[in-house]
Amino acid sequence: MPFLLEPVRTPEQIKKTAELAEIIWTEHYTPLIGAAQVAYMIEKFQSVSAVTAQIRQGYRYYLMQSGGISAGYTAVLSEPVEKSLFLSKIYVEKSYRGRHFTSKTLAALKKICREEDLEKIRLTVNKGNHSSLAVYEHLGFVQVQDIVTDIGEGYVMDDYIMEMII
């Protein structure tokens, strides 16, 4: 089936993104960080209001479409000061994993980087998220820094910063 990154612009698309976030995050992250932190992070970073606010702040969201079905989503923010594209979010629904949606999305993001004269793609990934770490390393990302970020309510994000030079 054809793969398409569809820009998220309408309230319906934002709602679909938030619905996907809840499904994906609950399934994937609960074993890593616990149900309470997952619920907190969904509301703070992945809810309809959070996605809407991030779009207003300059984030670009895209739904990953396959055969007319939304199979995942991604969000990016250009950071011209560091000449990088920050890959804030890239999530694929479990039944669509293994279909190369991440590599197809990265190919599209590399094109955006070339069009915007950006030199690298940066992302953060949870240190315990071994499956995602392996995927990113396979795709050419390297770890450049450890970072612990306080996100409120007593929760932290314990991540690696990874980069891929374009």
CSV table of N, CA and C in Angstrom, one decimal:
chain,number,residue,atom,x,y,z
A,1,MET,N,0.8,-1.2,0.0
A,1,MET,CA,0.0,0.0,0.0
A,1,MET,C,0.9,1.2,0.0
A,2,PRO,N,0.4,2.3,-0.7
A,2,PRO,CA,1.2,3.5,-0.7
A,2,PRO,C,1.3,4.2,0.7
A,3,PHE,N,2.5,4.8,0.9
A,3,PHE,CA,2.7,5.5,2.2
A,3,PHE,C,2.7,7.0,1.9
A,4,LEU,N,2.1,7.7,2.8
A,4,LEU,CA,2.0,9.2,2.6
A,4,LEU,C,2.1,9.8,4.0
A,5,LEU,N,2.8,10.9,4.1
A,5,LEU,CA,2.8,11.8,5.2
A,5,LEU,C,1.8,12.9,5.0
A,6,GLU,N,0.8,13.0,5.7
A,6,GLU,CA,-0.3,14.0,5.5
A,6,GLU,C,-0.1,15.1,6.6
A,7,PRO,N,0.1,16.3,6.2
A,7,PRO,CA,0.2,17.4,7.2
A,7,PRO,C,-1.1,17.5,8.1
A,8,VAL,N,-0.9,17.6,9.4
A,8,VAL,CA,-2.0,17.8,10.3
A,8,VAL,C,-2.3,19.2,10.4
A,9,ARG,N,-3.6,19.6,10.0
A,9,ARG,CA,-4.0,21.0,10.0
A,9,ARG,C,-5.4,21.2,10.6
A,10,THR,N,-6.2,20.2,10.4
A,10,THR,CA,-7.6,20.4,10.9
A,10,THR,C,-7.8,19.8,12.3
A,11,PRO,N,-8.9,20.3,12.9
A,11,PRO,CA,-9.2,19.7,14.3
A,11,PRO,C,-9.4,18.2,14.2
A,12,GLU,N,-10.0,17.7,13.2
A,12,GLU,CA,-10.2,16.3,13.0
A,12,GLU,C,-8.8,15.5,13.0
A,13,GLN,N,-7.9,16.1,12.3
A,13,GLN,CA,-6.6,15.5,12.2
A,13,GLN,C,-5.8,15.5,13.5
A,14,ILE,N,-6.0,16.7,14.2
A,14,ILE,CA,-5.4,16.8,15.5
A,14,ILE,C,-6.0,15.8,16.5
A,15,LYS,N,-7.3,15.6,16.4
A,15,LYS,CA,-8.0,14.6,17.3
A,15,LYS,C,-7.5,13.2,17.0
A,16,LYS,N,-7.3,12.9,15.7
A,16,LYS,CA,-6.8,11.6,15.3
A,16,LYS,C,-5.4,11.4,15.8
A,17,THR,N,-4.6,12.4,15.7
A,17,THR,CA,-3.2,12.3,16.3
A,17,THR,C,-3.2,12.0,17.8
A,18,ALA,N,-4.0,12.7,18.5
A,18,ALA,CA,-4.1,12.5,20.0
A,18,ALA,C,-4.6,11.1,20.3
A,19,GLU,N,-5.6,10.6,19.5
A,19,GLU,CA,-6.1,9.2,19.7
A,19,GLU,C,-5.0,8.2,19.4
A,20,LEU,N,-4.2,8.4,18.4
A,20,LEU,CA,-3.1,7.5,18.1
A,20,LEU,C,-2.1,7.6,19.2
A,21,ALA,N,-1.8,8.7,19.7
A,21,ALA,CA,-0.8,8.9,20.8
A,21,ALA,C,-1.3,8.1,22.0
A,22,GLU,N,-2.5,8.2,22.4
A,22,GLU,CA,-3.0,7.5,23.6
A,22,GLU,C,-2.8,6.0,23.4
A,23,ILE,N,-3.2,5.5,22.2
A,23,ILE,CA,-3.1,4.0,22.0
A,23,ILE,C,-1.6,3.6,22.0
A,24,ILE,N,-0.8,4.3,21.2
A,24,ILE,CA,0.7,3.9,21.1
A,24,ILE,C,1.4,4.1,22.4
A,25,TRP,N,1.2,5.2,23.1
A,25,TRP,CA,1.9,5.5,24.3
A,25,TRP,C,1.5,4.5,25.4
A,26,THR,N,0.3,4.2,25.5
A,26,THR,CA,-0.2,3.3,26.6
A,26,THR,C,0.4,1.9,26.3
A,27,GLU,N,0.4,1.4,25.1
A,27,GLU,CA,0.9,0.1,24.8
A,27,GLU,C,2.4,0.0,25.0
A,28,HIS,N,3.1,1.0,24.4
A,28,HIS,CA,4.6,1.0,24.3
A,28,HIS,C,5.3,1.4,25.6
A,29,TYR,N,4.8,2.5,26.2
A,29,TYR,CA,5.6,3.1,27.3
A,29,TYR,C,5.2,2.7,28.7
A,30,THR,N,4.0,2.2,28.9
A,30,THR,CA,3.6,1.8,30.2
A,30,THR,C,4.7,0.8,30.9
A,31,PRO,N,5.2,-0.2,30.1
A,31,PRO,CA,6.2,-1.0,30.8
A,31,PRO,C,7.5,-0.3,31.0
A,32,LEU,N,7.8,0.7,30.3
A,32,LEU,CA,9.1,1.5,30.5
A,32,LEU,C,9.0,2.5,31.6
A,33,ILE,N,7.9,3.2,31.7
A,33,ILE,CA,7.9,4.3,32.7
A,33,ILE,C,6.7,4.3,33.6
A,34,GLY,N,5.8,3.4,33.4
A,34,GLY,CA,4.7,3.2,34.3
A,34,GLY,C,3.4,4.0,33.9
A,35,ALA,N,2.3,3.5,34.2
A,35,ALA,CA,1.0,4.0,33.8
A,35,ALA,C,0.8,5.4,34.2
A,36,ALA,N,1.2,5.8,35.4
A,36,ALA,CA,0.9,7.2,35.9
A,36,ALA,C,1.7,8.2,35.1
A,37,GLN,N,3.0,7.9,34.8
A,37,GLN,CA,3.8,8.8,34.0
A,37,GLN,C,3.3,8.9,32.6
A,38,VAL,N,2.8,7.7,32.0
A,38,VAL,CA,2.3,7.7,30.7
A,38,VAL,C,1.1,8.6,30.6
A,39,ALA,N,0.1,8.5,31.5
A,39,ALA,CA,-1.1,9.3,31.5
A,39,ALA,C,-0.7,10.8,31.7
A,40,TYR,N,0.2,11.1,32.5
A,40,TYR,CA,0.6,12.5,32.7
A,40,TYR,C,1.2,13.0,31.4
A,41,MET,N,2.1,12.2,30.7
A,41,MET,CA,2.8,12.7,29.5
A,41,MET,C,1.8,12.8,28.3
A,42,ILE,N,0.8,11.9,28.2
A,42,ILE,CA,-0.2,12.0,27.2
A,42,ILE,C,-0.9,13.3,27.3
A,43,GLU,N,-1.4,13.6,28.5
A,43,GLU,CA,-2.1,14.9,28.7
A,43,GLU,C,-1.2,16.1,28.5
A,44,LYS,N,0.0,16.1,29.0
A,44,LYS,CA,0.9,17.2,28.9
A,44,LYS,C,1.4,17.5,27.4
A,45,PHE,N,1.7,16.4,26.7
A,45,PHE,CA,2.4,16.5,25.4
A,45,PHE,C,1.7,16.0,24.2
A,46,GLN,N,0.6,15.1,24.4
A,46,GLN,CA,0.0,14.4,23.3
A,46,GLN,C,-1.5,14.6,23.2
A,47,SER,N,-2.1,15.4,24.0
A,47,SER,CA,-3.5,15.6,24.0
A,47,SER,C,-3.9,16.6,22.9
A,48,VAL,N,-5.2,16.7,22.6
A,48,VAL,CA,-5.6,17.6,21.6
A,48,VAL,C,-5.1,19.0,21.9
A,49,SER,N,-5.3,19.5,23.1
A,49,SER,CA,-4.8,20.8,23.5
A,49,SER,C,-3.3,21.0,23.3
A,50,ALA,N,-2.6,19.9,23.7
A,50,ALA,CA,-1.1,20.0,23.6
A,50,ALA,C,-0.6,20.1,22.2
A,51,VAL,N,-1.2,19.2,21.3
A,51,VAL,CA,-0.8,19.2,19.9
A,51,VAL,C,-1.2,20.5,19.3
A,52,THR,N,-2.4,21.0,19.6
A,52,THR,CA,-2.8,22.3,19.0
A,52,THR,C,-1.9,23.4,19.4
A,53,ALA,N,-1.5,23.4,20.7
A,53,ALA,CA,-0.5,24.5,21.1
A,53,ALA,C,0.8,24.3,20.4
A,54,GLN,N,1.3,23.1,20.3
A,54,GLN,CA,2.6,22.8,19.6
A,54,GLN,C,2.6,23.3,18.2
A,55,ILE,N,1.5,23.0,17.5
A,55,ILE,CA,1.4,23.5,16.1
A,55,ILE,C,1.4,25.0,16.0
A,56,ARG,N,0.8,25.7,17.0
A,56,ARG,CA,0.8,27.1,17.0
A,56,ARG,C,2.2,27.7,17.3
A,57,GLN,N,3.1,26.8,18.0
A,57,GLN,CA,4.4,27.2,18.3
A,57,GLN,C,5.4,26.9,17.2
A,58,GLY,N,4.9,26.3,16.1
A,58,GLY,CA,5.8,26.0,15.0
A,58,GLY,C,6.1,24.6,14.7
A,59,TYR,N,5.6,23.7,15.5
A,59,TYR,CA,5.8,22.2,15.3
A,59,TYR,C,5.0,21.9,14.0
A,60,ARG,N,5.5,21.0,13.2
A,60,ARG,CA,4.8,20.4,12.1
A,60,ARG,C,4.5,19.0,12.4
A,61,TYR,N,3.2,18.7,12.4
A,61,TYR,CA,2.7,17.3,12.6
A,61,TYR,C,2.3,16.7,11.3
A,62,TYR,N,2.5,15.4,11.2
A,62,TYR,CA,2.1,14.6,10.0
A,62,TYR,C,1.6,13.3,10.5
A,63,LEU,N,0.5,12.9,9.8
A,63,LEU,CA,-0.1,11.6,10.0
A,63,LEU,C,0.5,10.7,9.0
A,64,MET,N,1.0,9.5,9.4
A,64,MET,CA,1.5,8.5,8.5
A,64,MET,C,0.3,7.7,7.9
A,65,GLN,N,0.1,7.8,6.6
A,65,GLN,CA,-1.1,7.2,6.0
A,65,GLN,C,-0.7,6.0,5.2
A,66,SER,N,-1.4,4.9,5.3
A,66,SER,CA,-1.2,3.7,4.5
A,66,SER,C,-2.6,3.2,4.1
A,67,GLY,N,-2.9,3.3,2.8
A,67,GLY,CA,-4.2,2.8,2.3
A,67,GLY,C,-5.4,3.6,3.0
A,68,GLY,N,-5.2,4.8,3.2
A,68,GLY,CA,-6.2,5.7,3.8
A,68,GLY,C,-6.4,5.5,5.3
A,69,ILE,N,-5.5,4.7,5.9
A,69,ILE,CA,-5.6,4.5,7.4
A,69,ILE,C,-4.4,5.3,8.0
A,70,SER,N,-4.7,5.9,9.1
A,70,SER,CA,-3.7,6.6,9.9
A,70,SER,C,-3.0,5.6,10.8
A,71,ALA,N,-1.7,5.3,10.4
A,71,ALA,CA,-0.9,4.2,11.1
A,71,ALA,C,0.0,4.8,12.1
A,72,GLY,N,0.2,6.0,12.2
A,72,GLY,CA,1.2,6.7,13.1
A,72,GLY,C,1.3,8.1,12.9
A,73,TYR,N,2.2,8.8,13.5
A,73,TYR,CA,2.4,10.2,13.3
A,73,TYR,C,3.8,10.6,13.7
A,74,THR,N,4.2,11.8,13.2
A,74,THR,CA,5.5,12.4,13.5
A,74,THR,C,5.3,13.9,13.7
A,75,ALA,N,6.2,14.5,14.4
A,75,ALA,CA,6.2,15.9,14.6
A,75,ALA,C,7.6,16.4,14.6
A,76,VAL,N,7.9,17.5,13.9
A,76,VAL,CA,9.2,18.1,13.8
A,76,VAL,C,9.2,19.6,14.1
A,77,LEU,N,10.4,20.1,14.4
A,77,LEU,CA,10.5,21.5,14.6
A,77,LEU,C,11.9,21.9,14.0
A,78,SER,N,11.9,22.9,13.1
A,78,SER,CA,13.2,23.3,12.5
A,78,SER,C,13.9,24.2,13.5
A,79,GLU,N,15.2,23.9,13.7
A,79,GLU,CA,16.0,24.7,14.6
A,79,GLU,C,17.2,25.3,13.8
A,80,PRO,N,16.9,26.4,13.1
A,80,PRO,CA,17.9,27.0,12.3
A,80,PRO,C,19.2,27.4,13.0
A,81,VAL,N,19.1,27.7,14.3
A,81,VAL,CA,20.3,28.1,15.0
A,81,VAL,C,21.4,27.0,14.9
A,82,GLU,N,20.9,25.8,15.1
A,82,GLU,CA,21.8,24.6,15.1
A,82,GLU,C,21.8,24.0,13.7
A,83,LYS,N,21.0,24.6,12.8
A,83,LYS,CA,20.9,24.0,11.4
A,83,LYS,C,20.4,22.5,11.5
A,84,SER,N,19.4,22.3,12.4
A,84,SER,CA,18.9,21.0,12.6
A,84,SER,C,17.4,20.9,12.6
A,85,LEU,N,16.9,19.7,12.3
A,85,LEU,CA,15.5,19.5,12.4
A,85,LEU,C,15.3,18.6,13.6
A,86,PHE,N,14.5,19.1,14.6
A,86,PHE,CA,14.3,18.3,15.8
A,86,PHE,C,13.1,17.4,15.6
A,87,LEU,N,13.4,16.1,15.6
A,87,LEU,CA,12.3,15.1,15.4
A,87,LEU,C,11.7,14.8,16.8
A,88,SER,N,10.7,15.6,17.1
A,88,SER,CA,10.1,15.6,18.4
A,88,SER,C,9.3,14.3,18.7
A,89,LYS,N,8.6,13.8,17.7
A,89,LYS,CA,7.8,12.6,17.8
A,89,LYS,C,7.8,11.7,16.6
A,90,ILE,N,7.9,10.4,16.7
A,90,ILE,CA,7.7,9.5,15.6
A,90,ILE,C,7.2,8.2,16.2
A,91,TYR,N,5.9,8.0,16.0
A,91,TYR,CA,5.3,6.8,16.6
A,91,TYR,C,4.4,6.1,15.6
A,92,VAL,N,4.6,4.8,15.6
A,92,VAL,CA,3.8,3.9,14.7
A,92,VAL,C,3.0,2.9,15.5
A,93,GLU,N,1.7,2.8,15.1
A,93,GLU,CA,0.8,1.9,15.8
A,93,GLU,C,1.4,0.5,15.7
A,94,LYS,N,1.2,-0.3,16.7
A,94,LYS,CA,1.9,-1.6,16.8
A,94,LYS,C,1.6,-2.5,15.6
A,95,SER,N,0.4,-2.6,15.1
A,95,SER,CA,0.1,-3.5,14.0
A,95,SER,C,0.8,-3.1,12.7
A,96,TYR,N,1.3,-1.8,12.6
A,96,TYR,CA,2.0,-1.3,11.4
A,96,TYR,C,3.5,-1.3,11.5
A,97,ARG,N,4.0,-1.7,12.7
A,97,ARG,CA,5.5,-1.7,12.8
A,97,ARG,C,6.1,-2.8,12.0
A,98,GLY,N,7.3,-2.6,11.5
A,98,GLY,CA,7.9,-3.6,10.7
A,98,GLY,C,7.7,-3.4,9.2
A,99,ARG,N,6.9,-2.3,8.9
A,99,ARG,CA,6.6,-2.0,7.5
A,99,ARG,C,7.4,-0.8,6.9
A,100,HIS,N,8.5,-0.5,7.6
A,100,HIS,CA,9.5,0.5,7.3
A,100,HIS,C,8.9,2.0,7.3
A,101,PHE,N,7.8,2.2,8.1
A,101,PHE,CA,7.3,3.5,8.1
A,101,PHE,C,8.3,4.5,8.7
A,102,THR,N,9.1,4.1,9.7
A,102,THR,CA,10.1,5.0,10.3
A,102,THR,C,11.1,5.4,9.2
A,103,SER,N,11.6,4.5,8.4
A,103,SER,CA,12.6,4.8,7.4
A,103,SER,C,12.0,5.6,6.3
A,104,LYS,N,10.7,5.4,6.0
A,104,LYS,CA,10.0,6.2,4.9
A,104,LYS,C,9.8,7.6,5.5
A,105,THR,N,9.5,7.7,6.7
A,105,THR,CA,9.3,9.1,7.3
A,105,THR,C,10.6,9.8,7.3
A,106,LEU,N,11.7,9.1,7.7
A,106,LEU,CA,13.0,9.7,7.8
A,106,LEU,C,13.5,10.2,6.4
A,107,ALA,N,13.1,9.4,5.3
A,107,ALA,CA,13.5,9.8,4.0
A,107,ALA,C,12.8,11.2,3.6
A,108,ALA,N,11.5,11.3,4.0
A,108,ALA,CA,10.8,12.5,3.8
A,108,ALA,C,11.4,13.7,4.6
A,109,LEU,N,11.8,13.4,5.9
A,109,LEU,CA,12.4,14.4,6.7
A,109,LEU,C,13.8,14.9,6.2
A,110,LYS,N,14.5,14.0,5.6
A,110,LYS,CA,15.8,14.3,5.0
A,110,LYS,C,15.5,15.3,3.8
A,111,LYS,N,14.5,15.0,3.1
A,111,LYS,CA,14.2,15.9,2.0
A,111,LYS,C,13.8,17.3,2.5
A,112,ILE,N,13.1,17.4,3.6
A,112,ILE,CA,12.8,18.7,4.2
A,112,ILE,C,14.1,19.4,4.6
A,113,CYS,N,15.0,18.6,5.2
A,113,CYS,CA,16.3,19.2,5.7
A,113,CYS,C,17.0,19.8,4.5
A,114,ARG,N,17.1,19.1,3.4
A,114,ARG,CA,17.8,19.6,2.2
A,114,ARG,C,17.1,20.9,1.7
A,115,GLU,N,15.8,20.9,1.6
A,115,GLU,CA,15.0,22.0,1.2
A,115,GLU,C,15.2,23.2,2.1
A,116,GLU,N,15.4,23.0,3.4
A,116,GLU,CA,15.5,24.1,4.3
A,116,GLU,C,17.0,24.4,4.7
A,117,ASP,N,17.9,23.7,4.0
A,117,ASP,CA,19.4,23.9,4.3
A,117,ASP,C,19.7,23.6,5.7
A,118,LEU,N,19.2,22.5,6.2
A,118,LEU,CA,19.5,22.0,7.6
A,118,LEU,C,20.5,20.8,7.4
A,119,GLU,N,21.3,20.7,8.4
A,119,GLU,CA,22.5,19.8,8.3
A,119,GLU,C,22.3,18.4,9.1
A,120,LYS,N,21.3,18.4,10.0
A,120,LYS,CA,21.2,17.2,10.8
A,120,LYS,C,19.8,17.1,11.3
A,121,ILE,N,19.4,15.8,11.7
A,121,ILE,CA,18.2,15.6,12.4
A,121,ILE,C,18.6,15.1,13.8
A,122,ARG,N,17.9,15.8,14.8
A,122,ARG,CA,18.2,15.5,16.2
A,122,ARG,C,16.9,14.9,16.8
A,123,LEU,N,17.0,14.0,17.8
A,123,LEU,CA,15.9,13.5,18.6
A,123,LEU,C,16.3,13.1,20.0
A,124,THR,N,15.3,12.9,20.8
A,124,THR,CA,15.6,12.3,22.1
A,124,THR,C,14.9,11.0,22.2
A,125,VAL,N,15.5,10.1,22.9
A,125,VAL,CA,14.9,8.7,23.1
A,125,VAL,C,15.1,8.2,24.5
A,126,ASN,N,14.1,7.6,25.1
A,126,ASN,CA,14.3,7.1,26.5
A,126,ASN,C,15.4,6.1,26.5
A,127,LYS,N,16.3,6.2,27.5
A,127,LYS,CA,17.4,5.3,27.6
A,127,LYS,C,17.0,3.8,27.7
A,128,GLY,N,15.8,3.5,28.3
A,128,GLY,CA,15.3,2.2,28.4
A,128,GLY,C,14.6,1.6,27.2
A,129,ASN,N,14.4,2.5,26.2
A,129,ASN,CA,13.6,2.1,25.0
A,129,ASN,C,14.6,1.4,24.0
A,130,HIS,N,15.0,0.2,24.3
A,130,HIS,CA,16.0,-0.5,23.6
A,130,HIS,C,15.6,-0.8,22.1
A,131,SER,N,14.3,-1.0,21.9
A,131,SER,CA,13.9,-1.3,20.5
A,131,SER,C,14.0,-0.1,19.6
A,132,SER,N,13.6,1.1,20.1
A,132,SER,CA,13.7,2.3,19.4
A,132,SER,C,15.2,2.7,19.2
A,133,LEU,N,16.0,2.6,20.2
A,133,LEU,CA,17.4,2.8,20.1
A,133,LEU,C,18.1,2.0,19.0
A,134,ALA,N,17.7,0.8,18.9
A,134,ALA,CA,18.3,-0.1,17.9
A,134,ALA,C,17.8,0.4,16.5
A,135,VAL,N,16.6,0.8,16.4
A,135,VAL,CA,16.1,1.2,15.1
A,135,VAL,C,16.9,2.5,14.7
A,136,TYR,N,17.0,3.5,15.6
A,136,TYR,CA,17.6,4.7,15.3
A,136,TYR,C,19.1,4.5,14.9
A,137,GLU,N,19.8,3.6,15.7
A,137,GLU,CA,21.2,3.3,15.3
A,137,GLU,C,21.3,2.7,14.0
A,138,HIS,N,20.4,1.7,13.7
A,138,HIS,CA,20.4,1.1,12.4
A,138,HIS,C,20.2,2.1,11.2
A,139,LEU,N,19.4,3.1,11.5
A,139,LEU,CA,19.1,4.1,10.5
A,139,LEU,C,20.2,5.2,10.4
A,140,GLY,N,21.2,5.2,11.2
A,140,GLY,CA,22.3,6.1,11.1
A,140,GLY,C,22.4,7.1,12.2
A,141,PHE,N,21.6,7.1,13.2
A,141,PHE,CA,21.7,8.0,14.3
A,141,PHE,C,22.8,7.6,15.3
A,142,VAL,N,23.5,8.6,15.9
A,142,VAL,CA,24.5,8.3,16.9
A,142,VAL,C,24.1,9.0,18.2
A,143,GLN,N,24.4,8.4,19.3
A,143,GLN,CA,24.2,9.1,20.6
A,143,GLN,C,25.2,10.2,20.8
A,144,VAL,N,24.8,11.4,21.2
A,144,VAL,CA,25.7,12.5,21.4
A,144,VAL,C,25.7,13.1,22.8
A,145,GLN,N,24.6,12.7,23.6
A,145,GLN,CA,24.5,13.3,24.9
A,145,GLN,C,23.5,12.5,25.7
A,146,ASP,N,23.7,12.5,27.0
A,146,ASP,CA,22.7,12.0,28.0
A,146,ASP,C,22.0,13.2,28.5
A,147,ILE,N,20.7,13.2,28.8
A,147,ILE,CA,20.0,14.3,29.3
A,147,ILE,C,18.8,13.8,30.2
A,148,VAL,N,18.7,14.5,31.3
A,148,VAL,CA,17.6,14.2,32.2
A,148,VAL,C,16.8,15.5,32.3
A,149,THR,N,15.5,15.4,32.0
A,149,THR,CA,14.6,16.6,31.9
A,149,THR,C,13.5,16.5,32.9
A,150,ASP,N,13.4,17.5,33.8
A,150,ASP,CA,12.2,17.5,34.7
A,150,ASP,C,11.0,18.0,34.0
A,151,ILE,N,9.9,17.1,34.0
A,151,ILE,CA,8.7,17.5,33.2
A,151,ILE,C,7.6,17.8,34.2
A,152,GLY,N,7.9,17.9,35.4
A,152,GLY,CA,6.8,18.3,36.4
A,152,GLY,C,6.2,17.1,37.1
A,153,GLU,N,5.5,17.4,38.2
A,153,GLU,CA,4.8,16.4,38.9
A,153,GLU,C,5.7,15.3,39.5
A,154,GLY,N,7.0,15.6,39.6
A,154,GLY,CA,7.9,14.6,40.1
A,154,GLY,C,8.5,13.6,39.0
A,155,TYR,N,8.1,13.9,37.8
A,155,TYR,CA,8.5,13.0,36.7
A,155,TYR,C,9.7,13.6,35.9
A,156,VAL,N,10.5,12.7,35.4
A,156,VAL,CA,11.6,13.2,34.5
A,156,VAL,C,11.7,12.3,33.3
A,157,MET,N,12.3,12.9,32.2
A,157,MET,CA,12.6,12.1,31.0
A,157,MET,C,14.1,11.8,31.1
A,158,ASP,N,14.4,10.6,31.1
A,158,ASP,CA,15.8,10.1,31.1
A,158,ASP,C,16.2,9.6,29.7
A,159,ASP,N,16.8,10.5,28.9
A,159,ASP,CA,17.0,10.3,27.5
A,159,ASP,C,18.4,10.4,27.0
A,160,TYR,N,18.6,9.8,25.8
A,160,TYR,CA,19.7,10.1,25.0
A,160,TYR,C,19.3,11.1,24.0
A,161,ILE,N,20.2,12.1,23.6
A,161,ILE,CA,20.1,12.9,22.4
A,161,ILE,C,20.8,12.2,21.3
A,162,MET,N,20.2,12.0,20.2
A,162,MET,CA,20.8,11.3,19.1
A,162,MET,C,20.7,12.2,17.9
A,163,GLU,N,21.7,12.1,17.0
A,163,GLU,CA,21.8,12.9,15.8
A,163,GLU,C,22.1,12.1,14.6
A,164,MET,N,21.6,12.6,13.4
A,164,MET,CA,22.0,12.0,12.1
A,164,MET,C,22.4,13.2,11.3
A,165,ILE,N,23.6,13.1,10.7
A,165,ILE,CA,24.1,14.1,9.8
A,165,ILE,C,23.5,13.9,8.4
A,166,ILE,N,22.9,14.9,7.8
A,166,ILE,CA,22.3,14.8,6.5
A,166,ILE,C,23.4,14.9,5.4
